């Protein structure tokens, strides 16, 4: 299988953590791919018409995107503990957490584009503040739940690790840990996992 990815991408990191947690890493070739919302990438466009990463080409040649679909597909390919709980309340808690962490990441990636890609004269401060409010509200929700996480690590926690890592990588000056001691302590522990360590964004 071929996974289009980028070491800086928090969405691609979800899939990269999942392959390492499930013993699938050897079956997935990671192809470092550059993306920008303002520069075409014809090769990627053939695999994902939305021209975003991650994008997966399966062994059967099927094209899969986005990170949610790729992660759930990969989770069907191993016999170990499932990172998408099969049923019941656990499943929907994990899926809701994935939605929450995806939403935070979407807002954070949009802020990054607004602040680093959009020409300075065209930047819209209120819009950035609006996205930032979603990010901070989402982090507060994670703070409220993360106190009970212990060693639990499913697609919800994978998303949370990608959120914390991306904020450290791109928005360290926002100091997301302030007032969020439980999430900060949980992330310290999560970072000890080889899957999280190996997929850290470039320093
Ligand atoms: N909903 C998508 C979001 C993926 C995404 O936004 N990826 C970013 C990189 S982190 C990207 O490819 N951006 C290029 C663009 O927006 O054109 C997913 O879960 O995979």
mmCIF file of C-alpha atoms and ligand atoms in Angstrom:
data_model
loop_
_atom_site.group_PDB
_atom_site.id
_atom_site.type_symbol
_atom_site.label_atom_id
_atom_site.label_comp_id
_atom_site.label_asym_id
_atom_site.label_seq_id
_atom_site.Cartn_x
_atom_site.Cartn_y
_atom_site.Cartn_z
ATOM 1 C CA UNK A 1 0.000 0.000 0.000
ATOM 2 C CA UNK A 2 1.131 3.538 -0.624
ATOM 3 C CA UNK A 3 0.292 6.340 1.764
ATOM 4 C CA UNK A 4 0.753 9.909 0.629
ATOM 5 C CA UNK A 5 1.873 11.764 3.668
ATOM 6 C CA UNK A 6 3.991 14.621 4.946
ATOM 7 C CA UNK A 7 5.847 14.732 8.256
ATOM 8 C CA UNK A 8 4.278 18.116 9.005
ATOM 9 C CA UNK A 9 0.696 16.949 8.394
ATOM 10 C CA UNK A 10 -1.343 16.178 11.524
ATOM 11 C CA UNK A 11 -4.015 14.383 9.484
ATOM 12 C CA UNK A 12 -1.450 12.107 7.843
ATOM 13 C CA UNK A 13 0.046 11.537 11.286
ATOM 14 C CA UNK A 14 -3.196 9.873 12.406
ATOM 15 C CA UNK A 15 -2.656 7.121 9.817
ATOM 16 C CA UNK A 16 1.081 6.919 10.547
ATOM 17 C CA UNK A 17 0.453 6.414 14.270
ATOM 18 C CA UNK A 18 -2.229 3.821 13.517
ATOM 19 C CA UNK A 19 0.041 1.718 11.266
ATOM 20 C CA UNK A 20 2.688 1.674 14.001
ATOM 21 C CA UNK A 21 0.216 0.805 16.770
ATOM 22 C CA UNK A 22 -1.204 -2.096 14.767
ATOM 23 C CA UNK A 23 1.940 -3.649 13.307
ATOM 24 C CA UNK A 24 1.033 -2.574 9.773
ATOM 25 C CA UNK A 25 3.907 -0.151 9.232
ATOM 26 C CA UNK A 26 5.883 -2.653 7.131
ATOM 27 C CA UNK A 27 2.964 -2.973 4.701
ATOM 28 C CA UNK A 28 2.568 0.748 4.101
ATOM 29 C CA UNK A 29 5.050 2.706 2.026
ATOM 30 C CA UNK A 30 4.944 6.333 3.131
ATOM 31 C CA UNK A 31 5.478 8.754 0.262
ATOM 32 C CA UNK A 32 6.474 12.230 1.406
ATOM 33 C CA UNK A 33 4.249 14.603 -0.577
ATOM 34 C CA UNK A 34 4.157 18.389 -0.665
ATOM 35 C CA UNK A 35 0.746 20.056 -0.626
ATOM 36 C CA UNK A 36 -0.464 23.614 -0.693
ATOM 37 C CA UNK A 37 -4.008 24.910 -1.169
ATOM 38 C CA UNK A 38 -2.655 27.375 -3.744
ATOM 39 C CA UNK A 39 -0.282 25.137 -5.732
ATOM 40 C CA UNK A 40 -1.495 22.252 -7.883
ATOM 41 C CA UNK A 41 -0.153 18.738 -7.330
ATOM 42 C CA UNK A 42 -1.303 16.764 -10.371
ATOM 43 C CA UNK A 43 -0.031 13.422 -9.073
ATOM 44 C CA UNK A 44 -1.943 13.728 -5.827
ATOM 45 C CA UNK A 45 -5.025 15.028 -7.659
ATOM 46 C CA UNK A 46 -5.188 11.707 -9.520
ATOM 47 C CA UNK A 47 -5.380 9.881 -6.178
ATOM 48 C CA UNK A 48 -7.552 12.355 -4.265
ATOM 49 C CA UNK A 49 -9.607 14.911 -6.206
ATOM 50 C CA UNK A 50 -9.574 17.108 -3.094
ATOM 51 C CA UNK A 51 -5.752 17.202 -3.438
ATOM 52 C CA UNK A 52 -5.182 16.637 0.257
ATOM 53 C CA UNK A 53 -3.120 14.252 2.315
ATOM 54 C CA UNK A 54 -3.349 11.617 3.592
ATOM 55 C CA UNK A 55 -4.379 9.565 0.548
ATOM 56 C CA UNK A 56 -3.985 5.789 0.388
ATOM 57 C CA UNK A 57 -3.628 3.430 -2.572
ATOM 58 C CA UNK A 58 -4.550 -0.042 -1.326
ATOM 59 C CA UNK A 59 -2.908 -3.267 -2.510
ATOM 60 C CA UNK A 60 -5.981 -3.782 -4.709
ATOM 61 C CA UNK A 61 -5.422 -0.346 -6.267
ATOM 62 C CA UNK A 62 -8.381 1.321 -4.577
ATOM 63 C CA UNK A 63 -7.972 5.001 -3.725
ATOM 64 C CA UNK A 64 -9.004 5.962 -0.201
ATOM 65 C CA UNK A 65 -9.253 9.313 1.561
ATOM 66 C CA UNK A 66 -9.654 11.095 3.978
ATOM 67 C CA UNK A 67 -7.813 10.320 7.222
ATOM 68 C CA UNK A 68 -10.972 8.954 8.897
ATOM 69 C CA UNK A 69 -11.658 6.477 6.092
ATOM 70 C CA UNK A 70 -7.999 5.481 5.735
ATOM 71 C CA UNK A 71 -7.631 4.869 9.469
ATOM 72 C CA UNK A 72 -10.807 2.810 9.691
ATOM 73 C CA UNK A 73 -9.784 0.783 6.622
ATOM 74 C CA UNK A 74 -6.294 0.080 7.994
ATOM 75 C CA UNK A 75 -7.845 -1.008 11.281
ATOM 76 C CA UNK A 76 -9.639 -3.842 9.421
ATOM 77 C CA UNK A 77 -6.323 -5.269 8.212
ATOM 78 C CA UNK A 78 -4.922 -6.580 11.486
ATOM 79 C CA UNK A 79 -6.032 -9.089 14.089
ATOM 80 C CA UNK A 80 -4.903 -7.163 17.182
ATOM 81 C CA UNK A 81 -6.771 -4.755 19.453
ATOM 82 C CA UNK A 82 -8.990 -2.529 17.327
ATOM 83 C CA UNK A 83 -8.437 1.216 17.446
ATOM 84 C CA UNK A 84 -12.012 1.750 16.232
ATOM 85 C CA UNK A 85 -14.121 -0.032 18.872
ATOM 86 C CA UNK A 86 -16.502 -2.392 17.081
ATOM 87 C CA UNK A 87 -19.803 -1.385 18.682
ATOM 88 C CA UNK A 88 -21.669 0.124 21.581
ATOM 89 C CA UNK A 89 -21.053 3.335 23.498
ATOM 90 C CA UNK A 90 -17.266 2.895 23.243
ATOM 91 C CA UNK A 91 -17.482 3.087 19.463
ATOM 92 C CA UNK A 92 -19.481 6.291 19.412
ATOM 93 C CA UNK A 93 -17.338 7.935 22.072
ATOM 94 C CA UNK A 94 -14.258 7.169 19.976
ATOM 95 C CA UNK A 95 -15.921 8.430 16.774
ATOM 96 C CA UNK A 96 -17.101 11.607 18.476
ATOM 97 C CA UNK A 97 -13.569 12.197 19.784
ATOM 98 C CA UNK A 98 -12.260 11.685 16.285
ATOM 99 C CA UNK A 99 -14.758 14.312 15.064
ATOM 100 C CA UNK A 100 -13.675 16.681 17.833
ATOM 101 C CA UNK A 101 -9.958 16.283 17.144
ATOM 102 C CA UNK A 102 -10.495 16.479 13.358
ATOM 103 C CA UNK A 103 -12.409 19.719 13.899
ATOM 104 C CA UNK A 104 -9.620 21.205 15.998
ATOM 105 C CA UNK A 105 -7.065 20.174 13.380
ATOM 106 C CA UNK A 106 -9.121 21.630 10.547
ATOM 107 C CA UNK A 107 -9.332 24.980 12.331
ATOM 108 C CA UNK A 108 -5.608 24.867 13.150
ATOM 109 C CA UNK A 109 -4.569 23.999 9.594
ATOM 110 C CA UNK A 110 -6.798 26.809 8.267
ATOM 111 C CA UNK A 111 -5.149 29.239 10.717
ATOM 112 C CA UNK A 112 -1.757 28.063 9.564
ATOM 113 C CA UNK A 113 -2.652 28.727 5.920
ATOM 114 C CA UNK A 114 -4.130 32.100 6.788
ATOM 115 C CA UNK A 115 -1.067 33.142 8.782
ATOM 116 C CA UNK A 116 1.701 31.587 6.671
ATOM 117 C CA UNK A 117 0.387 31.282 3.115
ATOM 118 C CA UNK A 118 -2.072 34.146 2.587
ATOM 119 C CA UNK A 119 -0.381 37.438 1.685
ATOM 120 C CA UNK A 120 -0.137 39.582 4.799
ATOM 121 C CA UNK A 121 -2.237 42.445 3.419
ATOM 122 C CA UNK A 122 -5.167 40.052 2.841
ATOM 123 C CA UNK A 123 -5.198 38.420 6.283
ATOM 124 C CA UNK A 124 -8.396 38.665 8.268
ATOM 125 C CA UNK A 125 -7.763 38.923 12.020
ATOM 126 C CA UNK A 126 -11.372 38.272 13.086
ATOM 127 C CA UNK A 127 -11.478 35.116 11.029
ATOM 128 C CA UNK A 128 -8.270 33.822 12.633
ATOM 129 C CA UNK A 129 -9.704 34.652 16.054
ATOM 130 C CA UNK A 130 -12.897 32.751 15.164
ATOM 131 C CA UNK A 131 -10.900 29.627 14.238
ATOM 132 C CA UNK A 132 -8.768 30.022 17.344
ATOM 133 C CA UNK A 133 -11.905 30.056 19.529
ATOM 134 C CA UNK A 134 -12.924 26.696 18.047
ATOM 135 C CA UNK A 135 -9.453 25.306 18.762
ATOM 136 C CA UNK A 136 -9.429 26.535 22.363
ATOM 137 C CA UNK A 137 -13.003 25.327 22.962
ATOM 138 C CA UNK A 138 -12.068 21.929 21.548
ATOM 139 C CA UNK A 139 -8.986 21.761 23.772
ATOM 140 C CA UNK A 140 -11.139 22.570 26.813
ATOM 141 C CA UNK A 141 -13.415 19.657 25.886
ATOM 142 C CA UNK A 142 -10.362 17.375 25.654
ATOM 143 C CA UNK A 143 -9.117 18.685 29.002
ATOM 144 C CA UNK A 144 -12.463 17.759 30.572
ATOM 145 C CA UNK A 145 -12.286 14.159 29.308
ATOM 146 C CA UNK A 146 -8.578 13.359 29.337
ATOM 147 C CA UNK A 147 -8.295 12.954 33.143
ATOM 148 C CA UNK A 148 -9.719 9.417 32.896
ATOM 149 C CA UNK A 149 -7.750 8.230 29.877
ATOM 150 C CA UNK A 150 -4.993 6.230 31.614
ATOM 151 C CA UNK A 151 -3.605 3.791 29.026
ATOM 152 C CA UNK A 152 -6.653 3.929 26.740
ATOM 153 C CA UNK A 153 -5.429 4.600 23.175
ATOM 154 C CA UNK A 154 -7.926 4.404 20.335
ATOM 155 C CA UNK A 155 -8.704 6.653 17.377
ATOM 156 C CA UNK A 156 -9.869 9.371 19.804
ATOM 157 C CA UNK A 157 -6.533 9.511 21.603
ATOM 158 C CA UNK A 158 -4.637 9.222 18.312
ATOM 159 C CA UNK A 159 -6.450 12.369 17.188
ATOM 160 C CA UNK A 160 -5.698 14.093 20.498
ATOM 161 C CA UNK A 161 -1.975 13.292 20.174
ATOM 162 C CA UNK A 162 -2.004 14.764 16.655
ATOM 163 C CA UNK A 163 -3.745 17.911 17.963
ATOM 164 C CA UNK A 164 -1.261 18.480 20.818
ATOM 165 C CA UNK A 165 1.718 17.745 18.577
ATOM 166 C CA UNK A 166 0.506 20.071 15.832
ATOM 167 C CA UNK A 167 -0.118 22.952 18.239
ATOM 168 C CA UNK A 168 3.403 22.505 19.679
ATOM 169 C CA UNK A 169 4.788 22.424 16.134
ATOM 170 C CA UNK A 170 2.967 25.404 14.597
ATOM 171 C CA UNK A 171 1.552 27.464 17.446
ATOM 172 C CA UNK A 172 3.893 26.955 20.409
ATOM 173 C CA UNK A 173 3.347 30.595 21.433
ATOM 174 C CA UNK A 174 -0.368 29.895 22.054
ATOM 175 C CA UNK A 175 0.723 27.904 25.125
ATOM 176 C CA UNK A 176 -2.174 25.431 24.932
ATOM 177 C CA UNK A 177 -1.025 23.716 28.161
ATOM 178 C CA UNK A 178 -1.925 26.744 30.290
ATOM 179 C CA UNK A 179 -5.055 25.860 32.306
ATOM 180 C CA UNK A 180 -5.128 22.326 30.819
ATOM 181 C CA UNK A 181 -2.986 20.264 33.219
ATOM 182 C CA UNK A 182 -4.720 16.934 32.587
ATOM 183 C CA UNK A 183 -4.367 17.105 28.820
ATOM 184 C CA UNK A 184 -0.754 18.267 29.181
ATOM 185 C CA UNK A 185 0.056 15.354 31.546
ATOM 186 C CA UNK A 186 -1.682 12.885 29.261
ATOM 187 C CA UNK A 187 0.284 14.140 26.228
ATOM 188 C CA UNK A 188 3.554 13.757 28.159
ATOM 189 C CA UNK A 189 2.681 10.075 28.642
ATOM 190 C CA UNK A 190 1.378 9.624 25.087
ATOM 191 C CA UNK A 191 4.639 10.967 23.677
ATOM 192 C CA UNK A 192 6.470 8.017 25.232
ATOM 193 C CA UNK A 193 4.687 5.633 22.871
ATOM 194 C CA UNK A 194 7.013 4.612 20.004
ATOM 195 C CA UNK A 195 4.208 5.292 17.483
ATOM 196 C CA UNK A 196 3.895 8.890 18.678
ATOM 197 C CA UNK A 197 7.663 9.423 19.033
ATOM 198 C CA UNK A 198 8.456 8.115 15.553
ATOM 199 C CA UNK A 199 5.851 10.308 13.853
ATOM 200 C CA UNK A 200 6.701 13.612 15.556
ATOM 201 C CA UNK A 201 6.679 16.606 13.207
ATOM 202 C CA UNK A 202 10.099 17.889 12.071
ATOM 203 C CA UNK A 203 11.823 20.106 14.662
HETATM 204 N N1 LIG B 1 -10.440 16.005 6.221
HETATM 205 C C1 LIG B 1 -9.127 15.710 5.712
HETATM 206 C C2 LIG B 1 -8.204 16.916 5.907
HETATM 207 C C3 LIG B 1 -6.827 16.689 5.282
HETATM 208 C C4 LIG B 1 -6.034 17.983 5.165
HETATM 209 O O1 LIG B 1 -6.549 19.098 5.329
HETATM 210 N N2 LIG B 1 -4.757 17.844 4.823
HETATM 211 C C5 LIG B 1 -3.927 18.988 4.591
HETATM 212 C C6 LIG B 1 -2.525 18.777 5.112
HETATM 213 S S1 LIG B 1 -2.504 18.667 6.871
HETATM 214 C C7 LIG B 1 -3.815 19.208 3.086
HETATM 215 O O2 LIG B 1 -3.647 18.263 2.356
HETATM 216 N N3 LIG B 1 -3.913 20.461 2.628
HETATM 217 C C8 LIG B 1 -3.813 20.812 1.256
HETATM 218 C C9 LIG B 1 -4.952 21.672 0.795
HETATM 219 O O3 LIG B 1 -5.789 22.073 1.621
HETATM 220 O O4 LIG B 1 -5.007 21.924 -0.408
HETATM 221 C C10 LIG B 1 -8.578 14.445 6.383
HETATM 222 O O5 LIG B 1 -9.084 14.080 7.463
HETATM 223 O O6 LIG B 1 -7.711 13.769 5.804
#
